[in-house]
mmCIF file of C-alpha atoms and ligand atoms in Angstrom:
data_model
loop_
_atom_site.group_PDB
_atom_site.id
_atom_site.type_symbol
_atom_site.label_atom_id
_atom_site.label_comp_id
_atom_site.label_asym_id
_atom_site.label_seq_id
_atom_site.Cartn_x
_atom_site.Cartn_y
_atom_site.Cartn_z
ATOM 1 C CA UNK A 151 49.144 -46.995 49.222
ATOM 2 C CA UNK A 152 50.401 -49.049 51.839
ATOM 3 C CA UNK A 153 53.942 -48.896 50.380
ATOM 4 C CA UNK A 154 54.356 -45.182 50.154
ATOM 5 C CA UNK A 155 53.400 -44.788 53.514
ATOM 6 C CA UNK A 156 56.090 -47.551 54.473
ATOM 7 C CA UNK A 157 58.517 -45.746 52.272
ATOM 8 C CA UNK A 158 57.427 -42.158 54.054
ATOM 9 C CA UNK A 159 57.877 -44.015 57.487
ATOM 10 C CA UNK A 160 61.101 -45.378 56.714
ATOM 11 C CA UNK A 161 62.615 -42.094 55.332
ATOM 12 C CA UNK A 162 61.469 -40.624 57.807
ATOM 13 C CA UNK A 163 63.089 -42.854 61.001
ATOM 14 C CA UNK A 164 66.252 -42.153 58.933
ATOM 15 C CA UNK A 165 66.563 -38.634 58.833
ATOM 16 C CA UNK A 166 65.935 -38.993 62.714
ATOM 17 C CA UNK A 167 68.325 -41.401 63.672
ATOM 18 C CA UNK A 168 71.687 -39.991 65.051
ATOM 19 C CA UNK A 169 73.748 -41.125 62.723
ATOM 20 C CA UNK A 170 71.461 -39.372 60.069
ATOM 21 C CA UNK A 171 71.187 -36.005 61.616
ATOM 22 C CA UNK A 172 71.131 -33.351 59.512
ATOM 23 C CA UNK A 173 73.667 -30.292 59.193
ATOM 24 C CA UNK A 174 72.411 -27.071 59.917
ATOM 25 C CA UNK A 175 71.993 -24.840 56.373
ATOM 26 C CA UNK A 176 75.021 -22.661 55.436
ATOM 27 C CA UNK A 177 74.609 -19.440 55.008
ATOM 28 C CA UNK A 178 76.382 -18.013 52.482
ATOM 29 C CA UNK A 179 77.328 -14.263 51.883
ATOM 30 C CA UNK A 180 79.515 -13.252 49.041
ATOM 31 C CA UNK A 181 81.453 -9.599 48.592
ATOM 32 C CA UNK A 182 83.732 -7.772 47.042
ATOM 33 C CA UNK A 183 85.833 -6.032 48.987
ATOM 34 C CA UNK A 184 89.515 -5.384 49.549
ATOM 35 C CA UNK A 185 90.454 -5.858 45.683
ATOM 36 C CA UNK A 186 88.740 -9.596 45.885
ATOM 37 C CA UNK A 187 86.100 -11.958 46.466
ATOM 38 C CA UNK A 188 85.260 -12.557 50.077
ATOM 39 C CA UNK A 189 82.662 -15.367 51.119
ATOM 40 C CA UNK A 190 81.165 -15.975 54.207
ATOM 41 C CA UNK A 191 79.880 -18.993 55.342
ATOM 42 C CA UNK A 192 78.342 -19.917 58.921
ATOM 43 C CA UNK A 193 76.449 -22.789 59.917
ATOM 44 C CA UNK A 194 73.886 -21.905 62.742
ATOM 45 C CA UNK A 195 70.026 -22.767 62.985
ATOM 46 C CA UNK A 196 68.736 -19.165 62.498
ATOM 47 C CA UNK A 197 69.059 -19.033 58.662
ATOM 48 C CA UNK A 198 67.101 -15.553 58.456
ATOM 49 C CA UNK A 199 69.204 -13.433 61.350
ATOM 50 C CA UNK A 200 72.655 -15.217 60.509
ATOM 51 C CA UNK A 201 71.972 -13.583 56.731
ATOM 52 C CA UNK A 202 71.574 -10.564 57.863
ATOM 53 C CA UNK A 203 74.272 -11.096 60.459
ATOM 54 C CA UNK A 204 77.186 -11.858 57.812
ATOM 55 C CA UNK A 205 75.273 -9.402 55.776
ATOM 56 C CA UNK A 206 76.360 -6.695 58.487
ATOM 57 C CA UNK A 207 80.160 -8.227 58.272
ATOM 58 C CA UNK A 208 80.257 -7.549 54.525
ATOM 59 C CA UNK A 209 79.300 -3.710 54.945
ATOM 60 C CA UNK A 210 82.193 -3.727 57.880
ATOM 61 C CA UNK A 211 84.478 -4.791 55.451
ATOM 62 C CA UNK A 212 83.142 -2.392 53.020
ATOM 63 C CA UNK A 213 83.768 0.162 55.756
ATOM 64 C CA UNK A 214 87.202 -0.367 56.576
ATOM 65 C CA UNK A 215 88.290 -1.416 53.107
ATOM 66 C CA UNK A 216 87.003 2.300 52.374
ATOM 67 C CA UNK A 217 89.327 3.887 55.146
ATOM 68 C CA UNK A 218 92.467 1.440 53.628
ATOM 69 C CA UNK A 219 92.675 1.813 50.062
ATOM 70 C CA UNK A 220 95.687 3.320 48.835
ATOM 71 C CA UNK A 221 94.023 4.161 45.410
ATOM 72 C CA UNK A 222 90.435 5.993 47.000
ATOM 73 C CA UNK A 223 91.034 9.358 47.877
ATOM 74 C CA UNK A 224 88.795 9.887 50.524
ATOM 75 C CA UNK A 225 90.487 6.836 52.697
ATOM 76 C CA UNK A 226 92.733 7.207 55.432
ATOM 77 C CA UNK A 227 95.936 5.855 53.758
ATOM 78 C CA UNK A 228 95.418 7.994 50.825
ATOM 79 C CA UNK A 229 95.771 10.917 52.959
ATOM 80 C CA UNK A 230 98.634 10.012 54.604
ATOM 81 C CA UNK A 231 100.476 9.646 51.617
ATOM 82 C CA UNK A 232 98.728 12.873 50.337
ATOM 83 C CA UNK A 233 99.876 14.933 53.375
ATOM 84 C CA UNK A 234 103.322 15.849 52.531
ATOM 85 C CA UNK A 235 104.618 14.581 55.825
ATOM 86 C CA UNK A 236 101.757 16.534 57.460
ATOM 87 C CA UNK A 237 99.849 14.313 60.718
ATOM 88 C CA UNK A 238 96.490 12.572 59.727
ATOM 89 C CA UNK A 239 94.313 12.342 62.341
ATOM 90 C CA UNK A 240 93.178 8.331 62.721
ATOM 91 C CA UNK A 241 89.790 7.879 62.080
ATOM 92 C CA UNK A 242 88.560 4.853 64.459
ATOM 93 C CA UNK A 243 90.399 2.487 66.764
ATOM 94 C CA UNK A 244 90.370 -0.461 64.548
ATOM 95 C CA UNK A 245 92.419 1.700 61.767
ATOM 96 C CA UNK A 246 95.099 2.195 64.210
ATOM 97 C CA UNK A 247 94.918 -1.098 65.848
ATOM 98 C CA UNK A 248 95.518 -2.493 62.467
ATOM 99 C CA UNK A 249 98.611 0.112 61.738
ATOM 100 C CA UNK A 250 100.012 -0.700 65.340
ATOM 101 C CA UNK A 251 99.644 -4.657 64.737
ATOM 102 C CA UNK A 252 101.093 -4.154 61.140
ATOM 103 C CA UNK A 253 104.041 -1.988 61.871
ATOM 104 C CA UNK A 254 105.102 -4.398 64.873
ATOM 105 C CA UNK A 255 105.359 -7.743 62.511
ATOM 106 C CA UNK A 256 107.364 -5.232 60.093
ATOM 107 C CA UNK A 257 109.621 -4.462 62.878
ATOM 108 C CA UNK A 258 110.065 -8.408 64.314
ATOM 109 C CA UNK A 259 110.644 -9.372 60.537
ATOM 110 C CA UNK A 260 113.638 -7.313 60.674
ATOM 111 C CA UNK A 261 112.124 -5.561 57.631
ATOM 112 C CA UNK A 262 111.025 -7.900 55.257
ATOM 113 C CA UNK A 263 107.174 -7.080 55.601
ATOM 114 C CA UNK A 264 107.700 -3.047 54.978
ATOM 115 C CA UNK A 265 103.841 -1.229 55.086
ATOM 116 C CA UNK A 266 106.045 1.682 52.989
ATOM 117 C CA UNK A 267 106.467 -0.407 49.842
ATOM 118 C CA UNK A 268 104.422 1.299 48.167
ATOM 119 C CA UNK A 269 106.139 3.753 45.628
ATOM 120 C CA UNK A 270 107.620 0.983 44.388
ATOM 121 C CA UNK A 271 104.386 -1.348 44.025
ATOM 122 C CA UNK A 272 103.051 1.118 41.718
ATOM 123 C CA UNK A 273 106.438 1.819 39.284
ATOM 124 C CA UNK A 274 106.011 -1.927 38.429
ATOM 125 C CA UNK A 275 102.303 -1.228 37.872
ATOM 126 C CA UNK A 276 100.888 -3.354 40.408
ATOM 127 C CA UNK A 277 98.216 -1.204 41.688
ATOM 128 C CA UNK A 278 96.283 -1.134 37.555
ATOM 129 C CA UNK A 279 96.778 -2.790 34.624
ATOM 130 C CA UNK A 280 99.939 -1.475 33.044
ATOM 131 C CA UNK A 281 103.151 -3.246 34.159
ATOM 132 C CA UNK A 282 106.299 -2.148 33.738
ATOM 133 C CA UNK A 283 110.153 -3.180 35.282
ATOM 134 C CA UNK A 284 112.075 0.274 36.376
ATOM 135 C CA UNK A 285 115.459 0.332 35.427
ATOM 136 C CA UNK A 286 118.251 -0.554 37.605
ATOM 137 C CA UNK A 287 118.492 3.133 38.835
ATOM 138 C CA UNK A 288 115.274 3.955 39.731
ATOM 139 C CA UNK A 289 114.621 0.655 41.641
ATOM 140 C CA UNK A 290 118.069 1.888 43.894
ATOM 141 C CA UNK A 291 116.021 5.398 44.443
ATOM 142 C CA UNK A 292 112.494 3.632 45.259
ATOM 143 C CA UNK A 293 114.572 0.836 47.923
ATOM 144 C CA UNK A 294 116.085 4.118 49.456
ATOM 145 C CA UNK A 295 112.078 5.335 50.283
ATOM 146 C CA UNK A 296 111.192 1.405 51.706
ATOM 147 C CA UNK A 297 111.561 2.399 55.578
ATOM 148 C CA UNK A 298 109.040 1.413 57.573
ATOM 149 C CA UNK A 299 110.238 2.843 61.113
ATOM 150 C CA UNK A 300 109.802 6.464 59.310
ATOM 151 C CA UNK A 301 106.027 6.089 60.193
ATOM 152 C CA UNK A 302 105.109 8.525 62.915
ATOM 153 C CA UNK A 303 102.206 6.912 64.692
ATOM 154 C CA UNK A 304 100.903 8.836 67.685
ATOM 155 C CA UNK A 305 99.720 6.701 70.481
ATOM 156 C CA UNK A 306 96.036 5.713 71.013
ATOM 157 C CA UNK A 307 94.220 8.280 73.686
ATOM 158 C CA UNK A 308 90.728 6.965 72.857
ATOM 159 C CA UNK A 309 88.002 8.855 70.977
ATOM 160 C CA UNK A 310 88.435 12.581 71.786
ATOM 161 C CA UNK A 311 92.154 11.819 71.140
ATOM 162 C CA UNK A 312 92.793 9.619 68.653
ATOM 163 C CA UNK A 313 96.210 10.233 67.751
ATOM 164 C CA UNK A 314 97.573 10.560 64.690
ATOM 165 C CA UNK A 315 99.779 9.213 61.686
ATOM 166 C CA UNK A 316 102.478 10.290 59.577
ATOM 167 C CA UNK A 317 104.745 9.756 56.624
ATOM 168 C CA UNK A 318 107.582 11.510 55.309
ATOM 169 C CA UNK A 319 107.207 13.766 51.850
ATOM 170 C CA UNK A 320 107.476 11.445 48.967
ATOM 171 C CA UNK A 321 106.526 8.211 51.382
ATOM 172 C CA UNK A 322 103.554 5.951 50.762
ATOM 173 C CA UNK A 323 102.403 3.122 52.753
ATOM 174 C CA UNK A 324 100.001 0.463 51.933
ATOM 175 C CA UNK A 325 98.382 -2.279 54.061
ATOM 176 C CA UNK A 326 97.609 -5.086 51.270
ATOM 177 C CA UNK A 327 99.749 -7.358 53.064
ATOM 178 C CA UNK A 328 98.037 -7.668 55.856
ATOM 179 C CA UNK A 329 94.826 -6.153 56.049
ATOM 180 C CA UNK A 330 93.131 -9.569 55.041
ATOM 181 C CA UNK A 331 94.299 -11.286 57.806
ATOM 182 C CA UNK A 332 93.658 -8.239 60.056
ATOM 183 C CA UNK A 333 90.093 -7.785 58.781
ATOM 184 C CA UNK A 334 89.690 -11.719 59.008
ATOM 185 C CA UNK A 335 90.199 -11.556 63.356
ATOM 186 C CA UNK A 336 87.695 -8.982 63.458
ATOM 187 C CA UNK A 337 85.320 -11.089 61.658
ATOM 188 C CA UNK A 338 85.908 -13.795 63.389
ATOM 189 C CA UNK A 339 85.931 -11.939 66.552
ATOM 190 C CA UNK A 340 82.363 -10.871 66.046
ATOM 191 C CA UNK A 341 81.203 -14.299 64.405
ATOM 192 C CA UNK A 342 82.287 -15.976 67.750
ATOM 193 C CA UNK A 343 80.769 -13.145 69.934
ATOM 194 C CA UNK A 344 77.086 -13.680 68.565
ATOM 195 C CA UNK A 345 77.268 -17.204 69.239
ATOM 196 C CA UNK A 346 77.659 -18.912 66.111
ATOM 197 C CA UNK A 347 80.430 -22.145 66.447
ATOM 198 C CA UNK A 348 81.039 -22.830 62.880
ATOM 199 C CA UNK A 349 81.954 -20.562 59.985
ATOM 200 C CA UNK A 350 84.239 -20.353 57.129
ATOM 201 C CA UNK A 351 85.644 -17.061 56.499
ATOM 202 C CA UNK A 352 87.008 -16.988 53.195
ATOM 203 C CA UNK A 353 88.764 -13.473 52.249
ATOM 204 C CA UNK A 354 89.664 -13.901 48.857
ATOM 205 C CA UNK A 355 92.208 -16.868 47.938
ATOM 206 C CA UNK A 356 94.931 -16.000 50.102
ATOM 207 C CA UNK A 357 93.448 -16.015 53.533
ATOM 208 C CA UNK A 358 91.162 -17.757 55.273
ATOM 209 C CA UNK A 359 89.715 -17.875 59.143
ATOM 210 C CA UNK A 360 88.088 -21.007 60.206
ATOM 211 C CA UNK A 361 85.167 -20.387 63.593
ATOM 212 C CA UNK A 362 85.344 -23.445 65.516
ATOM 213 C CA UNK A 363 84.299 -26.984 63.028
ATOM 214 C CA UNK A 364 82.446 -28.252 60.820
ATOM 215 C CA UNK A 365 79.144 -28.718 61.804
ATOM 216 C CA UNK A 366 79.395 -32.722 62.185
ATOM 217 C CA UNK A 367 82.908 -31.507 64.520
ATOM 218 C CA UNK A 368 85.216 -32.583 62.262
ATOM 219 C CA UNK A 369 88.083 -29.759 61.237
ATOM 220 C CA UNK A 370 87.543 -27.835 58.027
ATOM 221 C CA UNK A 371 89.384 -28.824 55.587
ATOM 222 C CA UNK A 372 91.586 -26.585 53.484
ATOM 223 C CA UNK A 373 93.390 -26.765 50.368
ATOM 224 C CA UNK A 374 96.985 -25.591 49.508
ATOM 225 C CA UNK A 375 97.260 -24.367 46.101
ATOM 226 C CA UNK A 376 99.792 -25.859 43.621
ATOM 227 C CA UNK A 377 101.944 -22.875 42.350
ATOM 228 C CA UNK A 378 102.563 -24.902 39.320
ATOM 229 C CA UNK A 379 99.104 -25.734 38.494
ATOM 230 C CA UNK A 380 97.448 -22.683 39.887
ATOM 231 C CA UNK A 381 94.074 -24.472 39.262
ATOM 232 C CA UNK A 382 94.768 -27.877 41.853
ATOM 233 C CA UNK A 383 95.704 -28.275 45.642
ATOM 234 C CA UNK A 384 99.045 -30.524 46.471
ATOM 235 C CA UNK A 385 98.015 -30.250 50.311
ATOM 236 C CA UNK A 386 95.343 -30.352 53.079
ATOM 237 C CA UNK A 387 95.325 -28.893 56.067
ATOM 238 C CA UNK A 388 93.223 -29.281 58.785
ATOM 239 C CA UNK A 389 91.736 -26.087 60.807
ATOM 240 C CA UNK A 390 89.416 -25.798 63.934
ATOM 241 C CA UNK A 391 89.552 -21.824 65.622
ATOM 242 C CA UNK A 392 92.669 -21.650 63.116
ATOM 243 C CA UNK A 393 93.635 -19.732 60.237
ATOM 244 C CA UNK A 394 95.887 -19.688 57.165
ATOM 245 C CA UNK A 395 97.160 -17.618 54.559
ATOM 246 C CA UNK A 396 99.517 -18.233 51.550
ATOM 247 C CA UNK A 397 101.575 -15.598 49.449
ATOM 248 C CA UNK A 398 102.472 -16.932 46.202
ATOM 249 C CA UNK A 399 104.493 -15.783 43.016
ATOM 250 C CA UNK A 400 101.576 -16.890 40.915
ATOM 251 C CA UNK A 401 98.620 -15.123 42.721
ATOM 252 C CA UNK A 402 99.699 -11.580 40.751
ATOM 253 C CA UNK A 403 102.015 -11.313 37.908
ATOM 254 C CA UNK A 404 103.150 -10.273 34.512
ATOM 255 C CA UNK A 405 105.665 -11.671 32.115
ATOM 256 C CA UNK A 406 107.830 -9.957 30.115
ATOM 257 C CA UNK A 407 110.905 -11.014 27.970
ATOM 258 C CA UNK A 408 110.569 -14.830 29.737
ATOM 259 C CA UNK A 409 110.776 -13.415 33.061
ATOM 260 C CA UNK A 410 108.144 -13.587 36.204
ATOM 261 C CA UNK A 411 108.115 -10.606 37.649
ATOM 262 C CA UNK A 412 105.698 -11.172 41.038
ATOM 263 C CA UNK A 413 103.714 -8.611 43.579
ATOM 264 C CA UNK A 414 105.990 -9.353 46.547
ATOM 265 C CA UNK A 415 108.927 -6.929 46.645
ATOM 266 C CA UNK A 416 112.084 -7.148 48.721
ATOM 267 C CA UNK A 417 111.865 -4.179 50.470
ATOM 268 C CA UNK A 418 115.913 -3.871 49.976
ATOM 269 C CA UNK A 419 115.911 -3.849 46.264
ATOM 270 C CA UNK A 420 112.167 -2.768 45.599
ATOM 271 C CA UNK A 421 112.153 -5.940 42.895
ATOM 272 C CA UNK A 422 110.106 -8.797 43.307
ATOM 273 C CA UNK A 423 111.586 -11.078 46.299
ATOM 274 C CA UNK A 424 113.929 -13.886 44.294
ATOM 275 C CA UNK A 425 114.111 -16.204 47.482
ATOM 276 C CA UNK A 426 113.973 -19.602 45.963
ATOM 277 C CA UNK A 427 110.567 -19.568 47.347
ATOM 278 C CA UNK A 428 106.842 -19.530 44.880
ATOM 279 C CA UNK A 429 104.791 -19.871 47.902
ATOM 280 C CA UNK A 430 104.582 -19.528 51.041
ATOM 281 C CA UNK A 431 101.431 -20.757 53.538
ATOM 282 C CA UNK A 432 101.298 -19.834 57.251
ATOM 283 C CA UNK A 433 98.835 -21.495 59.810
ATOM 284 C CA UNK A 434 98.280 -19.668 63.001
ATOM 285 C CA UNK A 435 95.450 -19.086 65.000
ATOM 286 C CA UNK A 436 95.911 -15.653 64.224
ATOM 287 C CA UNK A 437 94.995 -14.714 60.866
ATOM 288 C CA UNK A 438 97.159 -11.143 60.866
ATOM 289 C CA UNK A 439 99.969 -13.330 61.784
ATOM 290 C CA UNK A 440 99.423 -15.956 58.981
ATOM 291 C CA UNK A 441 98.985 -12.827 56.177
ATOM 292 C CA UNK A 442 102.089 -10.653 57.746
ATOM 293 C CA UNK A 443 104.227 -13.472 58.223
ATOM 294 C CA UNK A 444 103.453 -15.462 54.671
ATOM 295 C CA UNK A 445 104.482 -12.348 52.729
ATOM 296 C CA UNK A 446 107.499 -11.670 54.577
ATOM 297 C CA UNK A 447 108.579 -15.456 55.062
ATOM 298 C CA UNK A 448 108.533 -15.365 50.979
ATOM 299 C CA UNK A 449 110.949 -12.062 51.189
ATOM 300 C CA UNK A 450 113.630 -14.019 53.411
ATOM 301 C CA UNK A 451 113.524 -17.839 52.291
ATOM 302 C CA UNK A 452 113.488 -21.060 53.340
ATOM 303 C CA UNK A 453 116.429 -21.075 55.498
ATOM 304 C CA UNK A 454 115.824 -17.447 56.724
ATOM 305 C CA UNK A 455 112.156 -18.189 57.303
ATOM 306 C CA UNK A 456 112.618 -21.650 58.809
ATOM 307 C CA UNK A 457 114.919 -20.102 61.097
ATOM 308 C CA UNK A 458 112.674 -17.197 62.107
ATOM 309 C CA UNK A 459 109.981 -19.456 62.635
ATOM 310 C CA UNK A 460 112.232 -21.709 65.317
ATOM 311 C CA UNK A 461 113.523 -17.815 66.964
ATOM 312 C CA UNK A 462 109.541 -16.814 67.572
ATOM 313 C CA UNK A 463 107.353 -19.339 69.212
ATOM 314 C CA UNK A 464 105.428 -16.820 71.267
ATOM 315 C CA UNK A 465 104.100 -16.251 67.525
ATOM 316 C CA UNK A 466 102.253 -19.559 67.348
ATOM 317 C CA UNK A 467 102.671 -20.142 63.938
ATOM 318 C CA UNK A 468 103.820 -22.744 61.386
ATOM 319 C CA UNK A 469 104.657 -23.016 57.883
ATOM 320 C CA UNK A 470 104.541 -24.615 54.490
ATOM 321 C CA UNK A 471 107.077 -23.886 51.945
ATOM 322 C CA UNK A 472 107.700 -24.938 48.327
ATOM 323 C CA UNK A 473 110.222 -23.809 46.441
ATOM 324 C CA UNK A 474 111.145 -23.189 42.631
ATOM 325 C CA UNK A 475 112.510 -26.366 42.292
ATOM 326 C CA UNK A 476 108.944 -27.569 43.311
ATOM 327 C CA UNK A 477 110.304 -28.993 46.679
ATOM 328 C CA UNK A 478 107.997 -29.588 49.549
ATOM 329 C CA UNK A 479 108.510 -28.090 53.578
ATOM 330 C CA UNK A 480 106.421 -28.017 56.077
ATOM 331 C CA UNK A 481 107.303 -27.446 60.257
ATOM 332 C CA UNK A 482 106.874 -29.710 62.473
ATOM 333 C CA UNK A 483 103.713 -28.679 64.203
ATOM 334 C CA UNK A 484 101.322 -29.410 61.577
ATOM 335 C CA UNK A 485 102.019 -32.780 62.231
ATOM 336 C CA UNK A 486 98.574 -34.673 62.705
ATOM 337 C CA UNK A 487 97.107 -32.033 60.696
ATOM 338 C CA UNK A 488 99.236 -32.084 57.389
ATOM 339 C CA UNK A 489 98.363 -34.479 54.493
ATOM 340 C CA UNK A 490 98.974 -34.848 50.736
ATOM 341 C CA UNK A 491 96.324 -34.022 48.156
ATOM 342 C CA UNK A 492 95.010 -36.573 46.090
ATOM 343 C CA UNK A 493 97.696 -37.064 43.384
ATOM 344 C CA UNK A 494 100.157 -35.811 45.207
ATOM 345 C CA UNK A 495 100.627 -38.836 47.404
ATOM 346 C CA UNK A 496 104.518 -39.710 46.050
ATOM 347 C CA UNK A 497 105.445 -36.151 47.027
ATOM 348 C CA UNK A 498 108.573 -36.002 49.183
ATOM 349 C CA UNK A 499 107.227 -33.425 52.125
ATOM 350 C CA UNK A 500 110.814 -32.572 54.415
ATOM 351 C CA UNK A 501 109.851 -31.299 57.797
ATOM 352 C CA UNK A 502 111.240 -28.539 60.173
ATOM 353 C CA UNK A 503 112.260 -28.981 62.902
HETATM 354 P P1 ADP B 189 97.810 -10.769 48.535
HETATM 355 O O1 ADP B 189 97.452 -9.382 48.929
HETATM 356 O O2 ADP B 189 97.780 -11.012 47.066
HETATM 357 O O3 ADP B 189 97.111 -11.814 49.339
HETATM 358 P P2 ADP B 189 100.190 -10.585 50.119
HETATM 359 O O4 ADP B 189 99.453 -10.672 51.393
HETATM 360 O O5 ADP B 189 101.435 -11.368 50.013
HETATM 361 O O6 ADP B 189 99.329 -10.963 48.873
HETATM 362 O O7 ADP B 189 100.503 -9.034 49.950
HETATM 363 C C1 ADP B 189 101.128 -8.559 48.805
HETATM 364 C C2 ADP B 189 100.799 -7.103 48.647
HETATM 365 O O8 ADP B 189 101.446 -6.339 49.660
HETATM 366 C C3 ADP B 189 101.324 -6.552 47.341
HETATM 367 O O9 ADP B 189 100.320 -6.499 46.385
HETATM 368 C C4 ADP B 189 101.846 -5.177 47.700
HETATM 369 O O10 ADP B 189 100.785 -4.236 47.650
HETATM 370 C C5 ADP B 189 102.272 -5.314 49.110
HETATM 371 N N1 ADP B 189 103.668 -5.780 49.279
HETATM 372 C C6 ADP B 189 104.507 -6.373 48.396
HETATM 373 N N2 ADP B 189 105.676 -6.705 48.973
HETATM 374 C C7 ADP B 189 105.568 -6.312 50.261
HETATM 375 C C8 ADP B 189 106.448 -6.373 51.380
HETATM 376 N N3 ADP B 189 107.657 -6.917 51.313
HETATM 377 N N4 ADP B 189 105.991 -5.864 52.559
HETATM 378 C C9 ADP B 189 104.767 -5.329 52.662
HETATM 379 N N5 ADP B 189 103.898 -5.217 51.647
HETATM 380 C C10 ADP B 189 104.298 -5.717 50.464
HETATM 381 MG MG1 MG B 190 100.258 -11.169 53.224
#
């Protein structure tokens, strides 16, 4: 008797010493939303409200994901492309912040993100289940429709004007490439606004928004997947208030006749982008930035994209490459925050500088 109680005493002084301190609970929220998995974790005493806090995220997503699908036909986008070059009123002011944010990082890539892509991601059959490759012809016919500074977009005027958008007959547009990232700021945004100071917002495999720490203080810490073994991370990097997103060959493809044919198209020849590049990760605080940028950094290259990241600072940004030869790149600001995974320790990793 006189044990257990010893026992329950001891166990008990341990739990409450400082080193022993208990985390918080995560809570955990899982969706599916914008064509994958999303899962929302935040770490915050009030287990019952944060639930249906991230709870109330989810249906947001669910919300805007409505207004963005290209496929649904009562979203936004689907009218646009639906309007034979007719105006579509916006519907909110986070629709056109998104389509403002999105065509500006089309316009500073010089092109290589290109929100009017879309004819073309469909005659490969990205958008269902049936892939095909267009002939040489057709693909010269769908790169003449990739143009995105033929999107009329009215400005802003606030609710009782909300201004309007606009594609040319036989133009579609899609946001894919970066409404994660978009839709991962707003998250965050409201995450940090009700308080809570550390969450992992995880929008599907490609992007993900880190709120603040871990709850000990330590950065999250976040894998970089191994295009050649899908299934394993070669790399770790480090976030606090920080996000990152990769765009890789092997996240959606098909094969046919022993070629890879990938869901990022060079918006000059409407074919998947042959770079040299199978993935590309971007770490900014930004998470738009990180999805925009990884998808177009994967259309130019390494020496294109290493170069683009040394023209735009004011973008805050920096990058991990590897290319088809399986070679390693990574800029010089994620020094500190950069490692190996384990296994992957006698990987050569060249930095940019
Ligand atoms: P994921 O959506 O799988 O995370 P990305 O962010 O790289 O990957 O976006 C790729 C998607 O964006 C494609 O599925 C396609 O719908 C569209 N897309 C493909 N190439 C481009 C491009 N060069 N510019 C803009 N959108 C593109
Ligand atoms: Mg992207």
């Amino acid at each position: 008797m006189k044990k257990r109680l010893l026992c329950a005493l001891l166990a008990l002084s341990l739990l409450t010493l400082p080193g022993c301190k208990r985390d918080p609970e995560p809570v955990e929220v899982t969706a599916f939303a914008m064509d994958t998995v999303i899962q929302l974790t935040a770490y915050d005493g009030n287990t019952g409200g944060t639930r249906a806090f991230l709870g109330e995220l989810t249906a947001r997503l669910a919300e805007l994901d409505s207004q963005l699908s290209a496929t649904r036909e009562d979203s936004f986008v689907y009218a646009v492309n639906h309007a034979g070059g007719e105006w579509v009123e916006v519907p909110d002011s986070t629709v056109f912040a998104l389509l403002h944010d999105a065509l500006s990082l089309c316009e500073t890539t010089g092109g290589a993100l290109d929100i009017t892509a879309y004819p073309a991601v469909k005659a490969w059959g990205f958008t269902g289940e049936e892939h095909r490759v267009p002939s040489p012809a057709e693909l010269e016919t769908l790169a003449e429709k990739i143009d995105y500074t033929a999107v009329a977009l009215s400005d802003w005027a606030g609710e009782r004007h909300r201004g309007g958008a606009a594609l040319p007959q036989g133009m579609e547009m899609d946001l894919g490439a970066v409404a994660k990232g978009f839709a991962g700021d707003l998250l965050a945004g409201e995450v940090r606004d009700v308080g809570i100071t550390s969450a992992l917002l995880d929008l599907g495999q490609s992007t993900i928004v880190a709120v603040g720490s871990k709850p000990q203080g330590t950065p999250w810490r976040i894998g970089v997947v191994d295009p050649a073994r899908p299934g394993s991370y070669f790399a770790v990097v480090e976030l606090e208030d920080c996000a990152m997103g990769t765009s890789g060959g092997y996240q959606r493809y098909f094969e046919q006749d022993g070629i890879t044919y990938w869901h990022i198209l060079d918006p000059d020849t409407a074919a998947p982008a042959r770079s040299g590049l199978v993935s590309v990760t971007v770490v900014s605080p930004c998470a738009l930035t990180c999805d925009g940028l990884s998808t177009a950094l994967f259309v130019m290259g390494l020496e294109d994209g290493a170069q683009f990241w040394q023209d735009h600072p004011e973008l805050d940004f920096e990058v991990i490459f590897v290319t088809e030869t399986g070679e390693i790149y990574r800029t010089a600001g994620l020094e500190g925050r950069f490692s190996l995974a384990e296994g992957y320790e006698d990987r050569e990793v060249k930095v940019l500088e």
